[in-house]
Amino acid sequence: MTYLNNDFEDLMKNRRSIREYDETVKISQEEMQAILTDAVTAPSSVNMQPWRFVVVESDAGKEKLKPLIRFNTLQNDTSAAMILIFGDLQNFENGEKIYGGAVERGLMPADIKEQQMAKLSQYFKTIPRSELERVVLIDGGIVAMQLMLVARAYGYDTNPIGGFERTEVAKAFGMDSERYEPVMIVSIGKAKTDGYDSYRLPIGDVTTFA
């Protein structure tokens, strides 16, 4: 895929959180898959890639979502899609597929893969749920940020949304709330109006060196 925008400074500094989109702009499933494919090159803890996406693009899907997103209905009504991001608390089920795939592609020696899988198997047997939740929220936040930058490179705008009914959203879209931890929602489309710039604290206010 050739990005519409490869200017890193523009992607980082000129991205805006957009609340109202051009309702006539749609994103094909093929292009959405391309955007998500680039987004999931983001790093994750021990490469377990716990993110799971539900792309809400149909009128019916948006109607189902609307009462669950509090004051974020404008994004829902006008965006091309609302991307629900979940973290899979049972992500280690894909460990063999991920590490085995790395071996098949020559990215990891087979003996290292066996050593890693043995260690991780013990780790995931003992890790408490609270730690799993913490990890998938971190990894989900990383992939969400990458998704927003990738979307801009493709020529689209986004808005990260944290205000929604978390348990109800999972159930509404068939996600087992015991397994899938809601992370956030990212709206995506073409901005109808320019978003507002925002003030950032000076780096000296938020950084210390030790």
JSON list of C-alpha atoms in Angstrom, two decimals:
[
{"chain": "A", "resi": 1, "resn": "MET", "atom": "CA", "xyz": [0.00, 0.00, 0.00]},
{"chain": "A", "resi": 2, "resn": "THR", "atom": "CA", "xyz": [1.31, 3.47, -0.86]},
{"chain": "A", "resi": 3, "resn": "TYR", "atom": "CA", "xyz": [0.54, 5.90, 1.91]},
{"chain": "A", "resi": 4, "resn": "LEU", "atom": "CA", "xyz": [-0.97, 9.23, 0.97]},
{"chain": "A", "resi": 5, "resn": "ASN", "atom": "CA", "xyz": [1.26, 10.85, 3.57]},
{"chain": "A", "resi": 6, "resn": "ASN", "atom": "CA", "xyz": [4.76, 9.73, 4.49]},
{"chain": "A", "resi": 7, "resn": "ASP", "atom": "CA", "xyz": [5.72, 12.93, 6.35]},
{"chain": "A", "resi": 8, "resn": "PHE", "atom": "CA", "xyz": [6.40, 11.83, 9.92]},
{"chain": "A", "resi": 9, "resn": "GLU", "atom": "CA", "xyz": [6.24, 15.35, 11.32]},
{"chain": "A", "resi": 10, "resn": "ASP", "atom": "CA", "xyz": [2.82, 15.89, 9.78]},
{"chain": "A", "resi": 11, "resn": "LEU", "atom": "CA", "xyz": [1.54, 12.56, 11.10]},
{"chain": "A", "resi": 12, "resn": "MET", "atom": "CA", "xyz": [2.72, 13.34, 14.62]},
{"chain": "A", "resi": 13, "resn": "LYS", "atom": "CA", "xyz": [2.15, 17.06, 15.00]},
{"chain": "A", "resi": 14, "resn": "ASN", "atom": "CA", "xyz": [-0.85, 17.74, 12.80]},
{"chain": "A", "resi": 15, "resn": "ARG", "atom": "CA", "xyz": [-3.06, 14.82, 13.78]},
{"chain": "A", "resi": 16, "resn": "ARG", "atom": "CA", "xyz": [-6.33, 16.08, 15.29]},
{"chain": "A", "resi": 17, "resn": "SER", "atom": "CA", "xyz": [-9.05, 14.34, 17.27]},
{"chain": "A", "resi": 18, "resn": "ILE", "atom": "CA", "xyz": [-12.04, 14.72, 14.97]},
{"chain": "A", "resi": 19, "resn": "ARG", "atom": "CA", "xyz": [-15.61, 14.56, 16.24]},
{"chain": "A", "resi": 20, "resn": "GLU", "atom": "CA", "xyz": [-17.55, 15.31, 13.05]},
{"chain": "A", "resi": 21, "resn": "TYR", "atom": "CA", "xyz": [-16.85, 13.49, 9.80]},
{"chain": "A", "resi": 22, "resn": "ASP", "atom": "CA", "xyz": [-17.96, 13.71, 6.19]},
{"chain": "A", "resi": 23, "resn": "GLU", "atom": "CA", "xyz": [-20.83, 11.21, 6.18]},
{"chain": "A", "resi": 24, "resn": "THR", "atom": "CA", "xyz": [-20.44, 10.54, 2.46]},
{"chain": "A", "resi": 25, "resn": "VAL", "atom": "CA", "xyz": [-16.97, 9.03, 2.90]},
{"chain": "A", "resi": 26, "resn": "LYS", "atom": "CA", "xyz": [-16.85, 5.27, 3.34]},
{"chain": "A", "resi": 27, "resn": "ILE", "atom": "CA", "xyz": [-13.88, 2.94, 3.78]},
{"chain": "A", "resi": 28, "resn": "SER", "atom": "CA", "xyz": [-13.96, -0.38, 1.96]},
{"chain": "A", "resi": 29, "resn": "GLN", "atom": "CA", "xyz": [-13.35, -3.53, 3.96]},
{"chain": "A", "resi": 30, "resn": "GLU", "atom": "CA", "xyz": [-10.25, -4.18, 1.85]},
{"chain": "A", "resi": 31, "resn": "GLU", "atom": "CA", "xyz": [-8.75, -0.80, 2.75]},
{"chain": "A", "resi": 32, "resn": "MET", "atom": "CA", "xyz": [-9.78, -1.17, 6.39]},
{"chain": "A", "resi": 33, "resn": "GLN", "atom": "CA", "xyz": [-8.00, -4.52, 6.51]},
{"chain": "A", "resi": 34, "resn": "ALA", "atom": "CA", "xyz": [-4.91, -2.88, 5.02]},
{"chain": "A", "resi": 35, "resn": "ILE", "atom": "CA", "xyz": [-5.01, -0.15, 7.68]},
{"chain": "A", "resi": 36, "resn": "LEU", "atom": "CA", "xyz": [-5.37, -2.69, 10.48]},
{"chain": "A", "resi": 37, "resn": "THR", "atom": "CA", "xyz": [-2.64, -4.89, 8.97]},
{"chain": "A", "resi": 38, "resn": "ASP", "atom": "CA", "xyz": [-0.23, -1.97, 9.23]},
{"chain": "A", "resi": 39, "resn": "ALA", "atom": "CA", "xyz": [-1.48, -1.05, 12.71]},
{"chain": "A", "resi": 40, "resn": "VAL", "atom": "CA", "xyz": [-0.79, -4.50, 14.15]},
{"chain": "A", "resi": 41, "resn": "THR", "atom": "CA", "xyz": [2.91, -4.22, 13.43]},
{"chain": "A", "resi": 42, "resn": "ALA", "atom": "CA", "xyz": [2.90, -2.43, 16.81]},
{"chain": "A", "resi": 43, "resn": "PRO", "atom": "CA", "xyz": [4.89, -4.10, 19.60]},
{"chain": "A", "resi": 44, "resn": "SER", "atom": "CA", "xyz": [3.22, -6.15, 22.33]},
{"chain": "A", "resi": 45, "resn": "SER", "atom": "CA", "xyz": [4.30, -7.94, 25.48]},
{"chain": "A", "resi": 46, "resn": "VAL", "atom": "CA", "xyz": [6.20, -11.15, 24.51]},
{"chain": "A", "resi": 47, "resn": "ASN", "atom": "CA", "xyz": [4.65, -10.63, 21.05]},
{"chain": "A", "resi": 48, "resn": "MET", "atom": "CA", "xyz": [1.30, -12.14, 22.05]},
{"chain": "A", "resi": 49, "resn": "GLN", "atom": "CA", "xyz": [-0.60, -9.50, 20.03]},
{"chain": "A", "resi": 50, "resn": "PRO", "atom": "CA", "xyz": [-3.66, -9.48, 22.34]},
{"chain": "A", "resi": 51, "resn": "TRP", "atom": "CA", "xyz": [-5.62, -6.86, 20.38]},
{"chain": "A", "resi": 52, "resn": "ARG", "atom": "CA", "xyz": [-8.95, -7.80, 18.83]},
{"chain": "A", "resi": 53, "resn": "PHE", "atom": "CA", "xyz": [-10.99, -5.46, 16.62]},
{"chain": "A", "resi": 54, "resn": "VAL", "atom": "CA", "xyz": [-14.68, -5.09, 15.89]},
{"chain": "A", "resi": 55, "resn": "VAL", "atom": "CA", "xyz": [-15.23, -2.68, 12.99]},
{"chain": "A", "resi": 56, "resn": "VAL", "atom": "CA", "xyz": [-18.70, -1.17, 13.35]},
{"chain": "A", "resi": 57, "resn": "GLU", "atom": "CA", "xyz": [-19.54, 0.26, 9.92]},
{"chain": "A", "resi": 58, "resn": "SER", "atom": "CA", "xyz": [-23.15, -0.67, 9.14]},
{"chain": "A", "resi": 59, "resn": "ASP", "atom": "CA", "xyz": [-26.18, 1.43, 10.05]},
{"chain": "A", "resi": 60, "resn": "ALA", "atom": "CA", "xyz": [-27.46, -1.45, 12.17]},
{"chain": "A", "resi": 61, "resn": "GLY", "atom": "CA", "xyz": [-24.17, -1.78, 14.00]},
{"chain": "A", "resi": 62, "resn": "LYS", "atom": "CA", "xyz": [-24.00, 1.94, 14.71]},
{"chain": "A", "resi": 63, "resn": "GLU", "atom": "CA", "xyz": [-27.56, 1.95, 16.03]},
{"chain": "A", "resi": 64, "resn": "LYS", "atom": "CA", "xyz": [-26.61, -0.85, 18.42]},
{"chain": "A", "resi": 65, "resn": "LEU", "atom": "CA", "xyz": [-23.54, 1.06, 19.54]},
{"chain": "A", "resi": 66, "resn": "LYS", "atom": "CA", "xyz": [-25.14, 4.50, 19.87]},
{"chain": "A", "resi": 67, "resn": "PRO", "atom": "CA", "xyz": [-26.79, 4.15, 23.32]},
{"chain": "A", "resi": 68, "resn": "LEU", "atom": "CA", "xyz": [-23.56, 2.76, 24.75]},
{"chain": "A", "resi": 69, "resn": "ILE", "atom": "CA", "xyz": [-21.17, 5.60, 23.89]},
{"chain": "A", "resi": 70, "resn": "ARG", "atom": "CA", "xyz": [-22.46, 8.35, 26.16]},
{"chain": "A", "resi": 71, "resn": "PHE", "atom": "CA", "xyz": [-21.61, 11.80, 24.71]},
{"chain": "A", "resi": 72, "resn": "ASN", "atom": "CA", "xyz": [-19.74, 10.47, 21.67]},
{"chain": "A", "resi": 73, "resn": "THR", "atom": "CA", "xyz": [-22.73, 10.03, 19.36]},
{"chain": "A", "resi": 74, "resn": "LEU", "atom": "CA", "xyz": [-21.57, 12.58, 16.76]},
{"chain": "A", "resi": 75, "resn": "GLN", "atom": "CA", "xyz": [-18.53, 10.47, 15.95]},
{"chain": "A", "resi": 76, "resn": "ASN", "atom": "CA", "xyz": [-20.72, 7.39, 15.72]},
{"chain": "A", "resi": 77, "resn": "ASP", "atom": "CA", "xyz": [-23.27, 9.06, 13.45]},
{"chain": "A", "resi": 78, "resn": "THR", "atom": "CA", "xyz": [-20.83, 10.62, 10.98]},
{"chain": "A", "resi": 79, "resn": "SER", "atom": "CA", "xyz": [-17.70, 8.44, 10.88]},
{"chain": "A", "resi": 80, "resn": "ALA", "atom": "CA", "xyz": [-16.98, 5.80, 8.27]},
{"chain": "A", "resi": 81, "resn": "ALA", "atom": "CA", "xyz": [-16.56, 3.31, 11.11]},
{"chain": "A", "resi": 82, "resn": "MET", "atom": "CA", "xyz": [-16.14, 2.92, 14.84]},
{"chain": "A", "resi": 83, "resn": "ILE", "atom": "CA", "xyz": [-13.30, 0.51, 15.62]},
{"chain": "A", "resi": 84, "resn": "LEU", "atom": "CA", "xyz": [-13.80, -1.25, 18.95]},
{"chain": "A", "resi": 85, "resn": "ILE", "atom": "CA", "xyz": [-10.49, -2.43, 20.43]},
{"chain": "A", "resi": 86, "resn": "PHE", "atom": "CA", "xyz": [-10.47, -5.28, 22.92]},
{"chain": "A", "resi": 87, "resn": "GLY", "atom": "CA", "xyz": [-7.66, -7.09, 24.71]},
{"chain": "A", "resi": 88, "resn": "ASP", "atom": "CA", "xyz": [-7.81, -10.90, 24.73]},
{"chain": "A", "resi": 89, "resn": "LEU", "atom": "CA", "xyz": [-6.99, -12.13, 28.23]},
{"chain": "A", "resi": 90, "resn": "GLN", "atom": "CA", "xyz": [-6.42, -15.62, 26.80]},
{"chain": "A", "resi": 91, "resn": "ASN", "atom": "CA", "xyz": [-3.98, -14.40, 24.18]},
{"chain": "A", "resi": 92, "resn": "PHE", "atom": "CA", "xyz": [-1.41, -17.10, 24.97]},
{"chain": "A", "resi": 93, "resn": "GLU", "atom": "CA", "xyz": [-3.65, -19.55, 23.13]},
{"chain": "A", "resi": 94, "resn": "ASN", "atom": "CA", "xyz": [-1.98, -18.12, 20.01]},
{"chain": "A", "resi": 95, "resn": "GLY", "atom": "CA", "xyz": [1.54, -18.56, 21.38]},
{"chain": "A", "resi": 96, "resn": "GLU", "atom": "CA", "xyz": [2.32, -21.70, 19.38]},
{"chain": "A", "resi": 97, "resn": "LYS", "atom": "CA", "xyz": [0.95, -20.15, 16.18]},
{"chain": "A", "resi": 98, "resn": "ILE", "atom": "CA", "xyz": [2.94, -16.93, 16.68]},
{"chain": "A", "resi": 99, "resn": "TYR", "atom": "CA", "xyz": [6.25, -18.50, 17.68]},
{"chain": "A", "resi": 100, "resn": "GLY", "atom": "CA", "xyz": [5.84, -21.45, 15.31]},
{"chain": "A", "resi": 101, "resn": "GLY", "atom": "CA", "xyz": [5.17, -19.00, 12.49]},
{"chain": "A", "resi": 102, "resn": "ALA", "atom": "CA", "xyz": [8.37, -17.15, 13.36]},
{"chain": "A", "resi": 103, "resn": "VAL", "atom": "CA", "xyz": [10.34, -20.41, 13.09]},
{"chain": "A", "resi": 104, "resn": "GLU", "atom": "CA", "xyz": [8.75, -21.31, 9.75]},
{"chain": "A", "resi": 105, "resn": "ARG", "atom": "CA", "xyz": [9.74, -17.93, 8.34]},
{"chain": "A", "resi": 106, "resn": "GLY", "atom": "CA", "xyz": [13.32, -18.14, 9.61]},
{"chain": "A", "resi": 107, "resn": "LEU", "atom": "CA", "xyz": [12.79, -15.37, 12.14]},
{"chain": "A", "resi": 108, "resn": "MET", "atom": "CA", "xyz": [13.56, -17.51, 15.21]},
{"chain": "A", "resi": 109, "resn": "PRO", "atom": "CA", "xyz": [15.60, -20.70, 15.75]},
{"chain": "A", "resi": 110, "resn": "ALA", "atom": "CA", "xyz": [13.49, -23.71, 16.70]},
{"chain": "A", "resi": 111, "resn": "ASP", "atom": "CA", "xyz": [15.41, -24.33, 19.94]},
{"chain": "A", "resi": 112, "resn": "ILE", "atom": "CA", "xyz": [14.88, -20.73, 21.08]},
{"chain": "A", "resi": 113, "resn": "LYS", "atom": "CA", "xyz": [11.18, -21.05, 20.30]},
{"chain": "A", "resi": 114, "resn": "GLU", "atom": "CA", "xyz": [10.92, -24.18, 22.48]},
{"chain": "A", "resi": 115, "resn": "GLN", "atom": "CA", "xyz": [12.76, -22.49, 25.33]},
{"chain": "A", "resi": 116, "resn": "GLN", "atom": "CA", "xyz": [10.57, -19.41, 25.13]},
{"chain": "A", "resi": 117, "resn": "MET", "atom": "CA", "xyz": [7.34, -21.38, 24.94]},
{"chain": "A", "resi": 118, "resn": "ALA", "atom": "CA", "xyz": [8.30, -23.45, 27.98]},
{"chain": "A", "resi": 119, "resn": "LYS", "atom": "CA", "xyz": [9.00, -20.33, 30.03]},
{"chain": "A", "resi": 120, "resn": "LEU", "atom": "CA", "xyz": [5.89, -18.52, 28.83]},
{"chain": "A", "resi": 121, "resn": "SER", "atom": "CA", "xyz": [3.68, -21.52, 29.45]},
{"chain": "A", "resi": 122, "resn": "GLN", "atom": "CA", "xyz": [4.65, -21.47, 33.13]},
{"chain": "A", "resi": 123, "resn": "TYR", "atom": "CA", "xyz": [4.30, -17.70, 33.29]},
{"chain": "A", "resi": 124, "resn": "PHE", "atom": "CA", "xyz": [0.78, -17.64, 31.84]},
{"chain": "A", "resi": 125, "resn": "LYS", "atom": "CA", "xyz": [-0.33, -20.43, 34.19]},
{"chain": "A", "resi": 126, "resn": "THR", "atom": "CA", "xyz": [0.47, -18.31, 37.25]},
{"chain": "A", "resi": 127, "resn": "ILE", "atom": "CA", "xyz": [-0.14, -14.70, 36.17]},
{"chain": "A", "resi": 128, "resn": "PRO", "atom": "CA", "xyz": [-3.14, -13.14, 37.99]},
{"chain": "A", "resi": 129, "resn": "ARG", "atom": "CA", "xyz": [-6.04, -11.73, 36.00]},
{"chain": "A", "resi": 130, "resn": "SER", "atom": "CA", "xyz": [-5.24, -8.20, 37.20]},
{"chain": "A", "resi": 131, "resn": "GLU", "atom": "CA", "xyz": [-1.82, -8.41, 35.58]},
{"chain": "A", "resi": 132, "resn": "LEU", "atom": "CA", "xyz": [-3.28, -9.79, 32.34]},
{"chain": "A", "resi": 133, "resn": "GLU", "atom": "CA", "xyz": [-5.71, -6.88, 32.27]},
{"chain": "A", "resi": 134, "resn": "ARG", "atom": "CA", "xyz": [-2.88, -4.40, 32.82]},
{"chain": "A", "resi": 135, "resn": "VAL", "atom": "CA", "xyz": [-0.84, -5.89, 30.00]},
{"chain": "A", "resi": 136, "resn": "VAL", "atom": "CA", "xyz": [-3.64, -5.96, 27.42]},
{"chain": "A", "resi": 137, "resn": "LEU", "atom": "CA", "xyz": [-4.62, -2.38, 28.25]},
{"chain": "A", "resi": 138, "resn": "ILE", "atom": "CA", "xyz": [-1.04, -1.24, 27.63]},
{"chain": "A", "resi": 139, "resn": "ASP", "atom": "CA", "xyz": [-0.73, -3.25, 24.41]},
{"chain": "A", "resi": 140, "resn": "GLY", "atom": "CA", "xyz": [-4.18, -2.08, 23.30]},
{"chain": "A", "resi": 141, "resn": "GLY", "atom": "CA", "xyz": [-3.20, 1.53, 23.87]},
{"chain": "A", "resi": 142, "resn": "ILE", "atom": "CA", "xyz": [-0.04, 1.07, 21.80]},
{"chain": "A", "resi": 143, "resn": "VAL", "atom": "CA", "xyz": [-1.91, -0.45, 18.86]},
{"chain": "A", "resi": 144, "resn": "ALA", "atom": "CA", "xyz": [-4.60, 2.25, 19.09]},
{"chain": "A", "resi": 145, "resn": "MET", "atom": "CA", "xyz": [-1.99, 5.00, 18.75]},
{"chain": "A", "resi": 146, "resn": "GLN", "atom": "CA", "xyz": [-0.38, 3.21, 15.83]},
{"chain": "A", "resi": 147, "resn": "LEU", "atom": "CA", "xyz": [-3.81, 2.78, 14.24]},
{"chain": "A", "resi": 148, "resn": "MET", "atom": "CA", "xyz": [-4.44, 6.52, 14.44]},
{"chain": "A", "resi": 149, "resn": "LEU", "atom": "CA", "xyz": [-1.09, 7.35, 12.83]},
{"chain": "A", "resi": 150, "resn": "VAL", "atom": "CA", "xyz": [-1.56, 4.73, 10.12]},
{"chain": "A", "resi": 151, "resn": "ALA", "atom": "CA", "xyz": [-5.07, 6.04, 9.41]},
{"chain": "A", "resi": 152, "resn": "ARG", "atom": "CA", "xyz": [-3.67, 9.53, 8.90]},
{"chain": "A", "resi": 153, "resn": "ALA", "atom": "CA", "xyz": [-1.03, 8.15, 6.54]},
{"chain": "A", "resi": 154, "resn": "TYR", "atom": "CA", "xyz": [-3.88, 6.65, 4.51]},
{"chain": "A", "resi": 155, "resn": "GLY", "atom": "CA", "xyz": [-5.56, 10.05, 4.43]},
{"chain": "A", "resi": 156, "resn": "TYR", "atom": "CA", "xyz": [-8.15, 9.54, 7.17]},
{"chain": "A", "resi": 157, "resn": "ASP", "atom": "CA", "xyz": [-8.85, 11.21, 10.50]},
{"chain": "A", "resi": 158, "resn": "THR", "atom": "CA", "xyz": [-9.57, 9.64, 13.88]},
{"chain": "A", "resi": 159, "resn": "ASN", "atom": "CA", "xyz": [-10.75, 10.23, 17.41]},
{"chain": "A", "resi": 160, "resn": "PRO", "atom": "CA", "xyz": [-9.89, 8.02, 20.42]},
{"chain": "A", "resi": 161, "resn": "ILE", "atom": "CA", "xyz": [-12.88, 7.41, 22.67]},
{"chain": "A", "resi": 162, "resn": "GLY", "atom": "CA", "xyz": [-12.70, 6.17, 26.24]},
{"chain": "A", "resi": 163, "resn": "GLY", "atom": "CA", "xyz": [-16.20, 7.14, 27.38]},
{"chain": "A", "resi": 164, "resn": "PHE", "atom": "CA", "xyz": [-18.47, 4.17, 26.75]},
{"chain": "A", "resi": 165, "resn": "GLU", "atom": "CA", "xyz": [-20.29, 1.40, 28.61]},
{"chain": "A", "resi": 166, "resn": "ARG", "atom": "CA", "xyz": [-17.50, -1.13, 28.66]},
{"chain": "A", "resi": 167, "resn": "THR", "atom": "CA", "xyz": [-19.24, -4.35, 29.68]},
{"chain": "A", "resi": 168, "resn": "GLU", "atom": "CA", "xyz": [-22.34, -3.60, 27.63]},
{"chain": "A", "resi": 169, "resn": "VAL", "atom": "CA", "xyz": [-20.31, -2.88, 24.48]},
{"chain": "A", "resi": 170, "resn": "ALA", "atom": "CA", "xyz": [-18.58, -6.25, 24.73]},
{"chain": "A", "resi": 171, "resn": "LYS", "atom": "CA", "xyz": [-21.86, -8.10, 25.12]},
{"chain": "A", "resi": 172, "resn": "ALA", "atom": "CA", "xyz": [-23.62, -6.12, 22.38]},
{"chain": "A", "resi": 173, "resn": "PHE", "atom": "CA", "xyz": [-21.07, -7.26, 19.82]},
{"chain": "A", "resi": 174, "resn": "GLY", "atom": "CA", "xyz": [-20.77, -10.87, 20.90]},
{"chain": "A", "resi": 175, "resn": "MET", "atom": "CA", "xyz": [-17.50, -10.55, 22.82]},
{"chain": "A", "resi": 176, "resn": "ASP", "atom": "CA", "xyz": [-17.22, -12.62, 25.99]},
{"chain": "A", "resi": 177, "resn": "SER", "atom": "CA", "xyz": [-16.74, -9.96, 28.68]},
{"chain": "A", "resi": 178, "resn": "GLU", "atom": "CA", "xyz": [-14.86, -12.45, 30.87]},
{"chain": "A", "resi": 179, "resn": "ARG", "atom": "CA", "xyz": [-12.28, -12.93, 28.15]},
{"chain": "A", "resi": 180, "resn": "TYR", "atom": "CA", "xyz": [-12.17, -9.69, 26.17]},
{"chain": "A", "resi": 181, "resn": "GLU", "atom": "CA", "xyz": [-11.21, -6.50, 28.00]},
{"chain": "A", "resi": 182, "resn": "PRO", "atom": "CA", "xyz": [-12.50, -3.31, 26.29]},
{"chain": "A", "resi": 183, "resn": "VAL", "atom": "CA", "xyz": [-9.63, -0.89, 25.68]},
{"chain": "A", "resi": 184, "resn": "MET", "atom": "CA", "xyz": [-11.05, 1.99, 23.66]},
{"chain": "A", "resi": 185, "resn": "ILE", "atom": "CA", "xyz": [-12.98, 2.94, 20.54]},
{"chain": "A", "resi": 186, "resn": "VAL", "atom": "CA", "xyz": [-11.37, 4.75, 17.61]},
{"chain": "A", "resi": 187, "resn": "SER", "atom": "CA", "xyz": [-13.66, 6.56, 15.17]},
{"chain": "A", "resi": 188, "resn": "ILE", "atom": "CA", "xyz": [-12.30, 6.90, 11.63]},
{"chain": "A", "resi": 189, "resn": "GLY", "atom": "CA", "xyz": [-13.30, 8.81, 8.52]},
{"chain": "A", "resi": 190, "resn": "LYS", "atom": "CA", "xyz": [-12.68, 12.10, 6.72]},
{"chain": "A", "resi": 191, "resn": "ALA", "atom": "CA", "xyz": [-12.95, 15.25, 8.82]},
{"chain": "A", "resi": 192, "resn": "LYS", "atom": "CA", "xyz": [-15.87, 17.50, 7.93]},
{"chain": "A", "resi": 193, "resn": "THR", "atom": "CA", "xyz": [-14.26, 20.45, 9.68]},
{"chain": "A", "resi": 194, "resn": "ASP", "atom": "CA", "xyz": [-10.76, 21.08, 10.98]},
{"chain": "A", "resi": 195, "resn": "GLY", "atom": "CA", "xyz": [-10.20, 19.79, 14.47]},
{"chain": "A", "resi": 196, "resn": "TYR", "atom": "CA", "xyz": [-8.92, 22.06, 17.20]},
{"chain": "A", "resi": 197, "resn": "ASP", "atom": "CA", "xyz": [-5.25, 22.24, 18.05]},
{"chain": "A", "resi": 198, "resn": "SER", "atom": "CA", "xyz": [-4.43, 21.70, 21.71]},
{"chain": "A", "resi": 199, "resn": "TYR", "atom": "CA", "xyz": [-1.84, 22.90, 24.20]},
{"chain": "A", "resi": 200, "resn": "ARG", "atom": "CA", "xyz": [0.90, 20.55, 25.36]},
{"chain": "A", "resi": 201, "resn": "LEU", "atom": "CA", "xyz": [2.82, 20.99, 28.59]},
{"chain": "A", "resi": 202, "resn": "PRO", "atom": "CA", "xyz": [6.50, 21.86, 28.13]},
{"chain": "A", "resi": 203, "resn": "ILE", "atom": "CA", "xyz": [8.66, 18.75, 28.16]},
{"chain": "A", "resi": 204, "resn": "GLY", "atom": "CA", "xyz": [10.45, 20.06, 31.25]},
{"chain": "A", "resi": 205, "resn": "ASP", "atom": "CA", "xyz": [7.18, 19.84, 33.17]},
{"chain": "A", "resi": 206, "resn": "VAL", "atom": "CA", "xyz": [6.76, 16.14, 32.51]},
{"chain": "A", "resi": 207, "resn": "THR", "atom": "CA", "xyz": [10.34, 14.82, 32.37]},
{"chain": "A", "resi": 208, "resn": "THR", "atom": "CA", "xyz": [13.09, 14.13, 34.86]},
{"chain": "A", "resi": 209, "resn": "PHE", "atom": "CA", "xyz": [16.53, 12.61, 34.27]},
{"chain": "A", "resi": 210, "resn": "ALA", "atom": "CA", "xyz": [18.09, 10.24, 36.75]}
]
